Amino acid sequence: MKRNILFKTLVDVLFIFQFIGVITLVIVMPFGDTKIQMIDQPVVEWSWALWLVLILSFLTYIIFILGLYHLRKVARYLLVNKYFDLIVVNHLKRSGLYFVVTGIFSLVLLLMVWLVKIMTGKIALYDSDITLSFFIITIGLFFIIQSDVILNAKNFKDDSELTI
Amino acid sequence: MPIIVNLDIMLEKRGMKSNELADMVGITTANLSILKTGKARAIRFSTLEAICEALECQPGDILEFIKD
């Protein structure tokens, strides 16, 4: 039970922080004094490719938050010990799907940034860290598999309960 | 499901009530109701044996296969 509470708290905190992050991004970006960390270039000097990176980053961010939103739903059900509920299965699957998409998008983003750096001649060896993207994809896939496992477990539980 | 449970008919033939049968078999009336209404997914041999013993009948008297 304590683990469930801790899990729910952590997911809630993560979700709120990410949500605040998006809001901040939306408010701060139009003022033009923001820098993309990987590029280190002021907004006014951005090329179309960098704007594309920004839009894709924002989209990835939103998708990641959607994944967290569904994970929050799962955590809420786990808190009341409803492990074998179809709602848990559906939300876990959606969460996993969103995390997989987030991971793939972030990989694409890294590739785009890498290409931009090649074009501008600012590339460095071992410049990008793709480990996090692969980890998010792995976690997403695990959630999808786990949702199938829970669905099977639910069916076995129903079978057991309806065996007289 | 093409398996039909004729427990009601057998109970009527023996003049027995559901709760009496449940007591004799050692299952709850709720579970017996699941069995009677055809909502059960499976039946244990031990339960079937106990029902047959209580109703003095054969498994075929309780279970019937009707093709969909």
Short mmCIF file of C-alpha atoms in Angstrom, two decimals:
data_model
loop_
_atom_site.label_atom_id
_atom_site.label_comp_id
_atom_site.label_asym_id
_atom_site.label_seq_id
_atom_site.Cartn_x
_atom_site.Cartn_y
_atom_site.Cartn_z
CA MET A 1 0.00 0.00 0.00
CA LYS A 2 2.83 2.39 0.90
CA ARG A 3 4.47 1.63 -2.43
CA ASN A 4 1.22 2.45 -4.22
CA ILE A 5 0.97 5.77 -2.37
CA LEU A 6 4.61 6.57 -3.20
CA PHE A 7 4.06 5.63 -6.85
CA LYS A 8 0.93 7.79 -7.12
CA THR A 9 2.69 10.72 -5.41
CA LEU A 10 5.72 10.48 -7.71
CA VAL A 11 3.59 10.26 -10.86
CA ASP A 12 1.49 13.22 -9.66
CA VAL A 13 4.58 15.32 -8.92
CA LEU A 14 6.14 14.40 -12.27
CA PHE A 15 2.92 15.24 -14.10
CA ILE A 16 2.52 18.61 -12.35
CA PHE A 17 6.18 19.55 -13.00
CA GLN A 18 5.88 18.61 -16.68
CA PHE A 19 2.62 20.50 -16.98
CA ILE A 20 4.20 23.60 -15.43
CA GLY A 21 7.08 23.10 -17.88
CA VAL A 22 4.75 23.21 -20.89
CA ILE A 23 2.94 26.29 -19.60
CA THR A 24 6.26 28.03 -18.96
CA LEU A 25 7.46 27.11 -22.45
CA VAL A 26 4.30 28.55 -24.00
CA ILE A 27 4.61 31.79 -22.00
CA VAL A 28 8.39 32.32 -22.29
CA MET A 29 9.01 31.25 -25.91
CA PRO A 30 7.30 34.15 -27.72
CA PHE A 31 9.56 36.70 -25.98
CA GLY A 32 12.52 35.53 -28.03
CA ASP A 33 15.21 35.29 -25.35
CA THR A 34 15.10 31.51 -25.03
CA LYS A 35 17.86 29.21 -26.24
CA ILE A 36 17.69 25.61 -27.31
CA GLN A 37 20.21 23.92 -25.09
CA MET A 38 21.53 21.60 -27.79
CA ILE A 39 21.93 24.35 -30.34
CA ASP A 40 22.94 27.31 -28.15
CA GLN A 41 21.56 29.87 -30.57
CA PRO A 42 19.14 32.79 -29.88
CA VAL A 43 15.60 32.43 -31.23
CA VAL A 44 15.99 35.33 -33.66
CA GLU A 45 18.77 33.45 -35.49
CA TRP A 46 16.87 30.19 -35.85
CA SER A 47 16.52 28.55 -39.24
CA TRP A 48 13.32 26.75 -40.36
CA ALA A 49 14.89 23.45 -39.36
CA LEU A 50 15.31 24.66 -35.79
CA TRP A 51 11.70 25.83 -35.72
CA LEU A 52 10.71 22.36 -36.89
CA VAL A 53 12.79 20.92 -34.05
CA LEU A 54 10.99 23.23 -31.63
CA ILE A 55 7.53 22.25 -32.86
CA LEU A 56 8.40 18.55 -32.76
CA SER A 57 9.90 19.00 -29.28
CA PHE A 58 6.73 20.64 -28.10
CA LEU A 59 4.64 17.85 -29.64
CA THR A 60 6.85 15.22 -27.98
CA TYR A 61 6.49 17.04 -24.68
CA ILE A 62 2.69 17.01 -24.99
CA ILE A 63 2.66 13.31 -25.89
CA PHE A 64 4.89 12.54 -22.90
CA ILE A 65 2.49 14.44 -20.62
CA LEU A 66 -0.43 12.46 -22.08
CA GLY A 67 1.48 9.28 -21.19
CA LEU A 68 1.92 10.57 -17.66
CA TYR A 69 -1.77 11.48 -17.50
CA HIS A 70 -2.74 7.89 -18.28
CA LEU A 71 -0.16 6.61 -15.80
CA ARG A 72 -1.80 8.81 -13.15
CA LYS A 73 -5.12 7.11 -13.90
CA VAL A 74 -3.44 3.72 -13.44
CA ALA A 75 -1.87 4.87 -10.16
CA ARG A 76 -5.28 6.03 -8.91
CA TYR A 77 -6.75 2.57 -9.47
CA LEU A 78 -3.74 0.82 -7.94
CA LEU A 79 -4.21 2.97 -4.85
CA VAL A 80 -7.61 1.37 -4.22
CA ASN A 81 -6.22 -2.12 -5.02
CA LYS A 82 -8.07 -2.44 -8.32
CA TYR A 83 -5.26 -4.26 -10.09
CA PHE A 84 -7.38 -6.37 -12.41
CA ASP A 85 -9.67 -3.76 -13.90
CA LEU A 86 -10.17 -3.15 -17.61
CA ILE A 87 -9.65 0.58 -16.99
CA VAL A 88 -6.14 -0.17 -15.63
CA VAL A 89 -5.43 -2.30 -18.71
CA ASN A 90 -6.59 0.41 -21.12
CA HIS A 91 -4.80 3.30 -19.41
CA LEU A 92 -1.58 1.32 -19.02
CA LYS A 93 -1.65 0.40 -22.71
CA ARG A 94 -2.28 4.02 -23.74
CA SER A 95 0.44 5.24 -21.40
CA GLY A 96 2.88 2.75 -22.92
CA LEU A 97 1.88 3.73 -26.43
CA TYR A 98 2.44 7.42 -25.69
CA PHE A 99 5.84 6.69 -24.13
CA VAL A 100 6.88 4.66 -27.17
CA VAL A 101 5.83 7.53 -29.46
CA THR A 102 7.67 9.97 -27.18
CA GLY A 103 10.81 7.88 -27.40
CA ILE A 104 10.62 7.59 -31.20
CA PHE A 105 9.96 11.32 -31.59
CA SER A 106 12.86 12.19 -29.31
CA LEU A 107 15.11 9.94 -31.40
CA VAL A 108 13.94 11.76 -34.54
CA LEU A 109 14.60 15.05 -32.76
CA LEU A 110 18.13 14.03 -31.86
CA LEU A 111 18.71 13.02 -35.46
CA MET A 112 17.37 16.37 -36.69
CA VAL A 113 19.53 18.34 -34.25
CA TRP A 114 22.49 16.22 -35.28
CA LEU A 115 21.81 17.01 -38.94
CA VAL A 116 21.49 20.73 -38.15
CA LYS A 117 24.83 20.58 -36.34
CA ILE A 118 26.41 18.83 -39.32
CA MET A 119 25.08 21.56 -41.63
CA THR A 120 26.37 24.33 -39.34
CA GLY A 121 29.66 22.54 -38.70
CA LYS A 122 29.16 22.34 -34.92
CA ILE A 123 29.11 18.57 -34.59
CA ALA A 124 31.12 16.87 -31.89
CA LEU A 125 31.79 13.18 -31.34
CA TYR A 126 29.37 11.58 -28.81
CA ASP A 127 27.35 14.78 -28.91
CA SER A 128 23.88 13.29 -28.43
CA ASP A 129 22.64 11.02 -25.70
CA ILE A 130 20.19 8.53 -27.17
CA THR A 131 20.11 6.35 -24.05
CA LEU A 132 17.14 8.21 -22.56
CA SER A 133 15.10 7.84 -25.76
CA PHE A 134 15.76 4.10 -25.86
CA PHE A 135 14.89 3.86 -22.18
CA ILE A 136 11.54 5.64 -22.70
CA ILE A 137 10.74 3.31 -25.63
CA THR A 138 11.65 0.31 -23.46
CA ILE A 139 9.45 1.53 -20.60
CA GLY A 140 6.58 2.17 -23.05
CA LEU A 141 6.88 -1.31 -24.51
CA PHE A 142 7.03 -2.79 -21.02
CA PHE A 143 3.79 -0.99 -20.10
CA ILE A 144 2.09 -2.32 -23.24
CA ILE A 145 3.25 -5.88 -22.46
CA GLN A 146 2.29 -5.43 -18.81
CA SER A 147 -1.23 -4.35 -19.83
CA ASP A 148 -1.58 -7.60 -21.81
CA VAL A 149 -0.34 -9.54 -18.79
CA ILE A 150 -2.92 -7.82 -16.54
CA LEU A 151 -5.65 -8.56 -19.10
CA ASN A 152 -4.68 -12.25 -19.09
CA ALA A 153 -4.56 -12.25 -15.30
CA LYS A 154 -8.03 -10.66 -15.21
CA ASN A 155 -9.40 -13.38 -17.49
CA PHE A 156 -7.83 -16.09 -15.30
CA LYS A 157 -9.29 -14.42 -12.21
CA ASP A 158 -12.75 -14.29 -13.80
CA ASP A 159 -12.43 -17.95 -14.81
CA SER A 160 -11.43 -18.86 -11.28
CA GLU A 161 -14.26 -16.89 -9.73
CA LEU A 162 -16.83 -18.41 -12.10
CA THR A 163 -15.64 -21.97 -11.52
CA ILE A 164 -18.06 -23.62 -9.12
CA MET B 1 -22.86 -21.41 -24.42
CA PRO B 2 -24.17 -24.72 -25.79
CA ILE B 3 -23.94 -26.44 -22.38
CA ILE B 4 -27.23 -26.10 -20.52
CA VAL B 5 -27.47 -26.64 -16.76
CA ASN B 6 -30.75 -28.32 -15.85
CA LEU B 7 -30.35 -27.94 -12.12
CA ASP B 8 -33.75 -26.30 -11.70
CA ILE B 9 -35.51 -29.30 -13.27
CA MET B 10 -33.64 -31.76 -11.05
CA LEU B 11 -34.35 -29.70 -7.94
CA GLU B 12 -38.05 -29.67 -8.82
CA LYS B 13 -38.05 -33.43 -9.46
CA ARG B 14 -36.46 -34.09 -6.06
CA GLY B 15 -38.59 -31.44 -4.32
CA MET B 16 -35.51 -29.77 -2.99
CA LYS B 17 -34.77 -26.08 -2.51
CA SER B 18 -31.63 -24.30 -3.71
CA ASN B 19 -30.37 -23.44 -0.26
CA GLU B 20 -30.80 -27.06 0.87
CA LEU B 21 -28.76 -28.28 -2.07
CA ALA B 22 -26.13 -25.58 -1.44
CA ASP B 23 -25.83 -26.76 2.17
CA MET B 24 -25.55 -30.41 1.15
CA VAL B 25 -22.97 -29.70 -1.57
CA GLY B 26 -21.01 -27.21 0.51
CA ILE B 27 -21.17 -24.19 -1.80
CA THR B 28 -22.77 -20.81 -1.31
CA THR B 29 -26.25 -20.07 -2.65
CA ALA B 30 -24.68 -17.30 -4.72
CA ASN B 31 -22.42 -19.82 -6.46
CA LEU B 32 -25.33 -22.21 -6.93
CA SER B 33 -27.28 -19.37 -8.51
CA ILE B 34 -24.34 -18.70 -10.91
CA LEU B 35 -24.46 -22.38 -11.84
CA LYS B 36 -28.25 -22.42 -12.29
CA THR B 37 -28.32 -19.31 -14.45
CA GLY B 38 -25.60 -20.64 -16.76
CA LYS B 39 -23.12 -17.88 -15.90
CA ALA B 40 -20.52 -20.35 -14.62
CA ARG B 41 -17.50 -20.87 -16.86
CA ALA B 42 -16.54 -24.22 -15.38
CA ILE B 43 -17.59 -26.80 -12.81
CA ARG B 44 -15.24 -28.85 -10.65
CA PHE B 45 -15.58 -32.64 -10.70
CA SER B 46 -15.83 -32.53 -6.91
CA THR B 47 -18.80 -30.11 -7.10
CA LEU B 48 -20.46 -32.20 -9.81
CA GLU B 49 -19.93 -35.34 -7.74
CA ALA B 50 -21.46 -33.67 -4.65
CA ILE B 51 -24.47 -32.41 -6.64
CA CYS B 52 -25.04 -35.84 -8.20
CA GLU B 53 -24.81 -37.46 -4.78
CA ALA B 54 -27.25 -34.96 -3.24
CA LEU B 55 -29.76 -35.20 -6.08
CA GLU B 56 -29.17 -38.94 -6.65
CA CYS B 57 -28.70 -38.47 -10.37
CA GLN B 58 -26.10 -38.70 -13.15
CA PRO B 59 -24.06 -35.77 -14.54
CA GLY B 60 -26.03 -36.10 -17.78
CA ASP B 61 -29.21 -35.32 -15.87
CA ILE B 62 -27.80 -31.94 -14.89
CA LEU B 63 -25.75 -31.01 -17.93
CA GLU B 64 -27.03 -31.01 -21.49
CA PHE B 65 -25.33 -30.13 -24.78
CA ILE B 66 -27.42 -28.21 -27.29
CA LYS B 67 -25.68 -27.16 -30.50
CA ASP B 68 -25.93 -23.42 -31.27
#
